[in-house]
Short mmCIF file of C-alpha atoms in Angstrom, two decimals:
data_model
loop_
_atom_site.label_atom_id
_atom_site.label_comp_id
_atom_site.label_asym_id
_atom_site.label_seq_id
_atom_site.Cartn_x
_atom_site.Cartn_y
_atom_site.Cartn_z
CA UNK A 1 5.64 40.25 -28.71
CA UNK A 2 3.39 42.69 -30.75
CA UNK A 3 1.33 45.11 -29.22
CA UNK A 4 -1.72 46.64 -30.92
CA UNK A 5 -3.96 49.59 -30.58
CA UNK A 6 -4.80 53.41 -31.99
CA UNK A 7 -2.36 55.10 -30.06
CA UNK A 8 1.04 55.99 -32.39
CA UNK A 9 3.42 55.99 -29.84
CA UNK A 10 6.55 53.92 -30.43
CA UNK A 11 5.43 50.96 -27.63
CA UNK A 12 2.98 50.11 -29.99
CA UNK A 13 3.78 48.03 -33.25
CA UNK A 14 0.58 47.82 -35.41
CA UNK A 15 -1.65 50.76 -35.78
CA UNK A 16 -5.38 50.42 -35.64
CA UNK A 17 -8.14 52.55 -37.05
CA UNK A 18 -11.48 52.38 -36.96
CA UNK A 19 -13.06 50.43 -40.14
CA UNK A 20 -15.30 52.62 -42.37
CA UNK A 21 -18.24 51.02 -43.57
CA UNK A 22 -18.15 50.37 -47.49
CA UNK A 23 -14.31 51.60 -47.49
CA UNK A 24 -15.96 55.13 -48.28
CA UNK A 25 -12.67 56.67 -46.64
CA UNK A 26 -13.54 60.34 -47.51
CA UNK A 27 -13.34 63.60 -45.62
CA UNK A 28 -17.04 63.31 -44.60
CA UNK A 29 -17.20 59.92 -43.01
CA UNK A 30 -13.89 60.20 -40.69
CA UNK A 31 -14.74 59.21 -37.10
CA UNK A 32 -14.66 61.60 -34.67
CA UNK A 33 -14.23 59.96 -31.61
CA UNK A 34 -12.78 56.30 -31.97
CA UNK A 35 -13.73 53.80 -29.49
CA UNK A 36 -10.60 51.51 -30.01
CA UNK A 37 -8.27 51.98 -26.92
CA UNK A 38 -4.89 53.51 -27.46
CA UNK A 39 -2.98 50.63 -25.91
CA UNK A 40 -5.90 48.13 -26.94
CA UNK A 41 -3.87 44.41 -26.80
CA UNK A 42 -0.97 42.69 -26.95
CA UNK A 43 0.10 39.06 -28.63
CA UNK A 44 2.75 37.04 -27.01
CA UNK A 45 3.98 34.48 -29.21
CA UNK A 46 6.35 31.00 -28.35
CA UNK A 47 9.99 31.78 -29.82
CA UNK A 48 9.69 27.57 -30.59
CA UNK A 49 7.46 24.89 -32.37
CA UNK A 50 4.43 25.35 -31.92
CA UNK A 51 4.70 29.06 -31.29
CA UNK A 52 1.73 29.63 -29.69
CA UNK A 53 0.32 32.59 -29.54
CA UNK A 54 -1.68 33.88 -27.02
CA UNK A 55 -3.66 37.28 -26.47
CA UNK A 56 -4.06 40.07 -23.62
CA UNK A 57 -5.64 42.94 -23.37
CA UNK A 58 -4.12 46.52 -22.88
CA UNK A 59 -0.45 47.30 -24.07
CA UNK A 60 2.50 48.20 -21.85
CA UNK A 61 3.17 52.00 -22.62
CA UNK A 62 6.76 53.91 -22.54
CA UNK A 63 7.28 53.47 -18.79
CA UNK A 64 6.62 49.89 -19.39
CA UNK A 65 3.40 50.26 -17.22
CA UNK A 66 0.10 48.72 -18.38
CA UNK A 67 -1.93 51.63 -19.83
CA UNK A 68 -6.00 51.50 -18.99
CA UNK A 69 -8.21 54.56 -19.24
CA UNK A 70 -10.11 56.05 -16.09
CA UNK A 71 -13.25 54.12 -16.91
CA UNK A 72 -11.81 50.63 -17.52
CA UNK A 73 -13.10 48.08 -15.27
CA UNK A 74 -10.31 46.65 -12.47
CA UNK A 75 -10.35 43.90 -9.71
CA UNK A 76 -8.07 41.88 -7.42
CA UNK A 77 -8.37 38.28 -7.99
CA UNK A 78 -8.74 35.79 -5.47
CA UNK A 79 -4.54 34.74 -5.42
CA UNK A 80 -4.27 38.75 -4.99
CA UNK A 81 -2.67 39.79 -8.59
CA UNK A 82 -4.35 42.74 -9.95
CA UNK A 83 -6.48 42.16 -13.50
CA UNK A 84 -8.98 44.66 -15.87
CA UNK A 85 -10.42 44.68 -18.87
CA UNK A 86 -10.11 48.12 -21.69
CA UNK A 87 -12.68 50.56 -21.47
CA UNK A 88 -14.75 49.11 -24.08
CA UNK A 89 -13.35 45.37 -24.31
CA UNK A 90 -11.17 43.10 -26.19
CA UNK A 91 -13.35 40.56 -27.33
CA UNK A 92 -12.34 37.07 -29.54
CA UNK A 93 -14.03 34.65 -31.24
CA UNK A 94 -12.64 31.06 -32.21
CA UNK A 95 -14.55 29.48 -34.77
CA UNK A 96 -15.44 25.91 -34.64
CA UNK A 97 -13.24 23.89 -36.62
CA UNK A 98 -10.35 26.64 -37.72
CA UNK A 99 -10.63 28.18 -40.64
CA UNK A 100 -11.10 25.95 -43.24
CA UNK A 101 -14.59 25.33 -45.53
CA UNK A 102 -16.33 23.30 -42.90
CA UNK A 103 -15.60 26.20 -40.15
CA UNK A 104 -18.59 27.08 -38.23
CA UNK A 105 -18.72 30.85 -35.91
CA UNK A 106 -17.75 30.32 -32.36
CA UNK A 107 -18.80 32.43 -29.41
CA UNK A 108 -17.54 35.90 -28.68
CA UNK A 109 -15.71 36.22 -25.37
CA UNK A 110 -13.48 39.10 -23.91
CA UNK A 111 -10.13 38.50 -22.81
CA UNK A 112 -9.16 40.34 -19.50
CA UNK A 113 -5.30 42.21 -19.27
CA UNK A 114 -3.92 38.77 -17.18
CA UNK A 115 -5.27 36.87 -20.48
CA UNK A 116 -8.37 35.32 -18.93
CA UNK A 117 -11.44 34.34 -20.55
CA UNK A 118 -14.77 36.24 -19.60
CA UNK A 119 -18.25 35.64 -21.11
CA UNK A 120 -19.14 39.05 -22.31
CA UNK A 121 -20.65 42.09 -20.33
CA UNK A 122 -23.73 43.81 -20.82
CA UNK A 123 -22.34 46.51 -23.31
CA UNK A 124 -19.07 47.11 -24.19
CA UNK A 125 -18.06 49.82 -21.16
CA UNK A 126 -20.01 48.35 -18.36
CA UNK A 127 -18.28 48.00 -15.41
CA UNK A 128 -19.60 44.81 -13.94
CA UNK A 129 -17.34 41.93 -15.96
CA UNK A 130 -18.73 38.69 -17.29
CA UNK A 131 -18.38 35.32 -15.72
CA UNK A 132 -14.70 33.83 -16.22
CA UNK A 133 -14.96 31.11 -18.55
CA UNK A 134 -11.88 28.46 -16.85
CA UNK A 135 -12.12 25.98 -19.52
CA UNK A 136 -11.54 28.70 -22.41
CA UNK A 137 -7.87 30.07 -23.03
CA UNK A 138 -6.31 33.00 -24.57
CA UNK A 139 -4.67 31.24 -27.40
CA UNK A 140 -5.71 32.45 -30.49
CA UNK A 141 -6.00 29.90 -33.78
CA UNK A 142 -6.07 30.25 -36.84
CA UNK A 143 -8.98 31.96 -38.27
CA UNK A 144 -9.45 33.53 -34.62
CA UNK A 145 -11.46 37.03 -34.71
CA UNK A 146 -10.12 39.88 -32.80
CA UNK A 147 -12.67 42.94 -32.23
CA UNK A 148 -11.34 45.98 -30.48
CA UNK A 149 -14.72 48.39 -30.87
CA UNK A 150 -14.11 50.07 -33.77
CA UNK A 151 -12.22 47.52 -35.99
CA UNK A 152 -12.08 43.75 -36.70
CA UNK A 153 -8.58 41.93 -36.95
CA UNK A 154 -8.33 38.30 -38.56
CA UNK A 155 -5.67 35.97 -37.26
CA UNK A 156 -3.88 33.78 -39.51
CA UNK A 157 -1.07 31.31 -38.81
CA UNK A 158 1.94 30.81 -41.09
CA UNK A 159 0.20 27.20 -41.76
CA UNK A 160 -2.78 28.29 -42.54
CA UNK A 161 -2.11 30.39 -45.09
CA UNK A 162 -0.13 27.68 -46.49
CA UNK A 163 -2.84 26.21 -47.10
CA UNK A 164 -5.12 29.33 -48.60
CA UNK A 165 -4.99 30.70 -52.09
CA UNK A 166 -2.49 32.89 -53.59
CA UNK A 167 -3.37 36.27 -54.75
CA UNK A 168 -1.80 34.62 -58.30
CA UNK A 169 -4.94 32.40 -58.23
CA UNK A 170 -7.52 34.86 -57.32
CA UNK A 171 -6.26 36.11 -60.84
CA UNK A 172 -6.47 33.23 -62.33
CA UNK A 173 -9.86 32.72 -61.32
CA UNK A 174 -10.23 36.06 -62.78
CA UNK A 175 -8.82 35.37 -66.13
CA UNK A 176 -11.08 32.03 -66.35
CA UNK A 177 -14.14 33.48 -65.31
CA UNK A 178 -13.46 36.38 -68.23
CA UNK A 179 -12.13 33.37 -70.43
CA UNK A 180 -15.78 32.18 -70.57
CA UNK A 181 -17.01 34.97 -72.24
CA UNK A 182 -20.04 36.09 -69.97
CA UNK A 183 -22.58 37.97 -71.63
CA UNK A 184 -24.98 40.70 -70.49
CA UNK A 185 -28.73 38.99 -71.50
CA UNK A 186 -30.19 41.93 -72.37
CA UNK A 187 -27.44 43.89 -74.38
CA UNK A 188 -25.71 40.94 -75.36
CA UNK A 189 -22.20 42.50 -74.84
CA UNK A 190 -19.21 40.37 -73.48
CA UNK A 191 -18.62 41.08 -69.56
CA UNK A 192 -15.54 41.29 -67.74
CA UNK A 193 -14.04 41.69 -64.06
CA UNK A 194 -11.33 44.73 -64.03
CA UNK A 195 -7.92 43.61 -62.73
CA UNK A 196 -7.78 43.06 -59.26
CA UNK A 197 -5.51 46.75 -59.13
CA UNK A 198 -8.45 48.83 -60.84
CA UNK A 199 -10.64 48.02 -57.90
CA UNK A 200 -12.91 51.36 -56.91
CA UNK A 201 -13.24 52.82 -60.79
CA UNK A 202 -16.48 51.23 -62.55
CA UNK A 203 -15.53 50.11 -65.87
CA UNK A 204 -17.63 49.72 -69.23
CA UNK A 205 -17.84 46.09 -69.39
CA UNK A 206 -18.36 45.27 -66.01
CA UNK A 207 -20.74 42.79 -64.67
CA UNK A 208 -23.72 44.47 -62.54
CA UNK A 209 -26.40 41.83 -60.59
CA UNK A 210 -29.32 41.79 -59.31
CA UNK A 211 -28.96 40.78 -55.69
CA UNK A 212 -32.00 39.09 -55.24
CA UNK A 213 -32.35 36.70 -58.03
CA UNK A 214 -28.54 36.61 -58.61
CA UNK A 215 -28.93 37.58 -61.96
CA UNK A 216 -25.69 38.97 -64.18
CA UNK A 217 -25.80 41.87 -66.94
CA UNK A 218 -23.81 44.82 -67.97
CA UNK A 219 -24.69 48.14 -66.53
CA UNK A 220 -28.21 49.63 -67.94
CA UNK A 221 -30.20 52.42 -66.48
CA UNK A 222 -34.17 50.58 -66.98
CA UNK A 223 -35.58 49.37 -64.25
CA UNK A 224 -36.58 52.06 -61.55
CA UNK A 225 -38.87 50.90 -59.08
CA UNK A 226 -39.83 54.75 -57.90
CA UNK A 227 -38.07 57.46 -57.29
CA UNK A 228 -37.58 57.00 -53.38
CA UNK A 229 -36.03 53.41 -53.79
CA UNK A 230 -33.02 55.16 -56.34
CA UNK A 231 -31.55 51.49 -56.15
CA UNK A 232 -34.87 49.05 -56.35
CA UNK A 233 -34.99 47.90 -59.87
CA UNK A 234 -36.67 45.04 -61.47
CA UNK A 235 -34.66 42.61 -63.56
CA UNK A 236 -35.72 42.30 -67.08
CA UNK A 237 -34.47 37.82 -66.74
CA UNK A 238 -37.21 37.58 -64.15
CA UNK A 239 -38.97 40.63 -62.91
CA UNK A 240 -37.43 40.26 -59.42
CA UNK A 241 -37.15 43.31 -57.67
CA UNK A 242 -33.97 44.32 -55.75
CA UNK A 243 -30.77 46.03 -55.63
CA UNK A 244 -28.49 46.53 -58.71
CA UNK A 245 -24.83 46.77 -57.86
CA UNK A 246 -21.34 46.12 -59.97
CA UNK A 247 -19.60 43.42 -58.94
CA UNK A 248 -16.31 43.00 -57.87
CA UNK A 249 -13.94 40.18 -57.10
CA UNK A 250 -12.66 39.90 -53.71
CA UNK A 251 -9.26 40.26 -53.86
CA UNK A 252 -7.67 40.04 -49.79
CA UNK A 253 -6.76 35.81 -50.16
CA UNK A 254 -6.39 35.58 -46.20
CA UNK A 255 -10.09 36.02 -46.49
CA UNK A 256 -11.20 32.51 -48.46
CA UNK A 257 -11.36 29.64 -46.78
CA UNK A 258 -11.09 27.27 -49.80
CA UNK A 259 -9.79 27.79 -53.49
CA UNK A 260 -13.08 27.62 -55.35
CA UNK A 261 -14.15 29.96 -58.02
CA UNK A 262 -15.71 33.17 -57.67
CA UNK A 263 -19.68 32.16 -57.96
CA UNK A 264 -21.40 34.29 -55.10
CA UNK A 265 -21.69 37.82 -54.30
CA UNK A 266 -22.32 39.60 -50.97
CA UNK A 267 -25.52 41.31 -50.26
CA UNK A 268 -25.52 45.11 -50.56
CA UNK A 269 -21.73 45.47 -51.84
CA UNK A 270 -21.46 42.90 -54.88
CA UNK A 271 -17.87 41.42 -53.50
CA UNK A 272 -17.73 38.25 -55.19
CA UNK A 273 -16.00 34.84 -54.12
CA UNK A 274 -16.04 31.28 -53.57
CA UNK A 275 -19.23 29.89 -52.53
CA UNK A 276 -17.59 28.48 -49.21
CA UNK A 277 -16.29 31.63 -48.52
CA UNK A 278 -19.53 34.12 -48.85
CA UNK A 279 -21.42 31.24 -46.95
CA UNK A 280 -19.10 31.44 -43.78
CA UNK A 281 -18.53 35.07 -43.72
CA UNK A 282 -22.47 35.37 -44.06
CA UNK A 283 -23.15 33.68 -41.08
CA UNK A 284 -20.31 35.28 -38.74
CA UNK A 285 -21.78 37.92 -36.47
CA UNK A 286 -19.64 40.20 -36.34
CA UNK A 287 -19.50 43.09 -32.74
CA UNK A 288 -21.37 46.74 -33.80
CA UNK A 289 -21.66 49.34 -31.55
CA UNK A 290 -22.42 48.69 -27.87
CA UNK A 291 -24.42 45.42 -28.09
CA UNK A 292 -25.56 44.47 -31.44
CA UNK A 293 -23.90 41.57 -33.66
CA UNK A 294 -24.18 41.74 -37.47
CA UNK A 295 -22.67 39.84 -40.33
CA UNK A 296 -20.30 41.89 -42.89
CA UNK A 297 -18.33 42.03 -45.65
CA UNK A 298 -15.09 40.65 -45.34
CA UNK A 299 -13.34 43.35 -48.00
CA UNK A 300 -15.54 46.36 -47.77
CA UNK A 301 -16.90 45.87 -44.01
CA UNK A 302 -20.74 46.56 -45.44
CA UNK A 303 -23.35 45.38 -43.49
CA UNK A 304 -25.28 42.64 -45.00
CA UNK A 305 -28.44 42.16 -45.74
CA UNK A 306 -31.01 40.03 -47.80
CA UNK A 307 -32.31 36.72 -47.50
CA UNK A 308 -29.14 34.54 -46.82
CA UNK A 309 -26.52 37.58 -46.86
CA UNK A 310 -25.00 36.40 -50.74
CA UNK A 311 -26.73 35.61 -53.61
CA UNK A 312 -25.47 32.61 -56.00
CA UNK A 313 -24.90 34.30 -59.34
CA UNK A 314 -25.94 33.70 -62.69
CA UNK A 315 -23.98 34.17 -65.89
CA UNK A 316 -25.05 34.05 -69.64
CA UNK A 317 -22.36 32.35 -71.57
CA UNK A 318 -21.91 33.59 -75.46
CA UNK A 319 -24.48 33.01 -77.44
CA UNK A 320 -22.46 32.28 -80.54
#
């Protein structure tokens, strides 16, 4: 039994905050209000084989009563048992085919406090709930998407991240990639990826892109577009004109859904991963606000953008 949500009271075992765009965690960009309930959900898991685990929304609080806020929608069912949903919903997503490389997104649904399925309502705090969904459960799976308003949570089963990579070969996909010797085109200097632990300081020989040809180099300050666009600049490979970012490898392994190297990069944030990986996270719309759906990164939360979302890369091996 785990229950989730903002509120740090004892009933509740895992802390949420609200996820910061770009993990730009500063004094400036702290939320002021958070829309993720205090008591937001609950997982009851099976003490035996298969320990299934299913979801509910709102928490029990310390007088063991099931806490919902003034504005949180509440019915009597048909059999007379009381249900609601939180003030601004508990929604989950199962994609199609778990989470594995041939995983496809599912559809977002909200999951009432009894653990019924509802399609979802018209924004997030409207009272009127969606249509219950009776051929849909609250069992979550692995890969399953939890959004509480505010922040994202990723299910994973024990078995499934048997089966995912380690964060010992995320860094040997780092060495191998650095193994090869990549080479900025231009300056002709060798490019690396900074361990895995130096992740937010920009170092000297690390590989920059152009996100919309995919293009690799090491950092060089030609290429302004015009002084209102301070991040359009045209790449001297093929004149393409687009953002110019350092790359960096993604480094949470719940987050790959195969073990393949680190060839694509994430449009605006230059996260870099497996091919399989970028492609599904690219095309999972992910809750924003009241009512809109966008895709994101999976390790910096940035919205993204661009043609398909990532970009394939291109590397110069040595010349020599």
């Amino acid at each position: 039994f785990l229950q989730v949500g903002r509120s740090t009271e004892s009933p509740i075992d895992f802390v949420v905050t609200d996820t910061i765009s770009g993990s730009q965690n500063n004094d400036e960009t702290q939320i002021t209000q958070s829309t993720i309930s205090r008591f937001a959900c609950r997982i009851v898991c099976d003490r035996s084989p298969p320990y299934t685990a299913r979801i509910f929304a709102a928490g029990f609080d310390s007088s063991k009563n099931i806490f919902l806020g003034e504005k949180a929608a509440k019915w009597k069912n048909p059999d007379g048992h009381m249900d609601g949903l939180t003030t601004n919903g508990v929604l989950v997503m199962h994609p199609k085919g778990g989470f594995t490389e041939e995983s496809k997104p599912g559809v977002w649904r909200e999951i009432s406090v009894c653990g019924d399925v509802y399609t979802l309502r018209e924004t997030r705090s409207a009272q009127q709930r969606g249509k219950l969904v009776e051929n849909e459960t609250n069992i979550l799976q692995d890969g399953s998407l939890i959004d509480l308003c505010g922040a994202t949570l990723l299910w994973r089963t024990a078995d499934g991240l048997f089966h995912t990579p380690t964060q010992k070969h995320i860094e040997a996909l780092r060495q191998e990639i650095n193994a090869a010797r990549p080479q900025c085109p231009v300056g002709l200097n060798t490019l690396a990826f900074p361990s895995i632990n130096r992740k937010d300081v920009v170092e000297e020989k690390q590989p920059w892109a152009y996100l919309s040809c995919g293009h690799v180099h090491g950092y060089h300050n030609w290429g302004h577009r015009s002084d209102t666009e301070a991040n359009e600049r045209e790449c001297p490979m093929c004149r393409t004109i687009g953002p110019y970012v350092p790359l960096w490898l993604g480094c949470e392994a719940g987050f790959y859904v195969d073990a393949g190297p680190p060839t694509h990069a994430f449009t605006p944030c230059g996260h870099v991963c497996s091919e399989k990986s970028a492609k599904y996270w690219s095309q999972i719309p992910l809750p924003h606000g009241t009512h809109a759906f966008h895709a994101a990164c999976p390790f910096c939360a940035t919205q993204l953008s661009g043609e398909h979302n990532c970009i394939k890369l291109i590397f110069q091996g040595p010349v020599d």
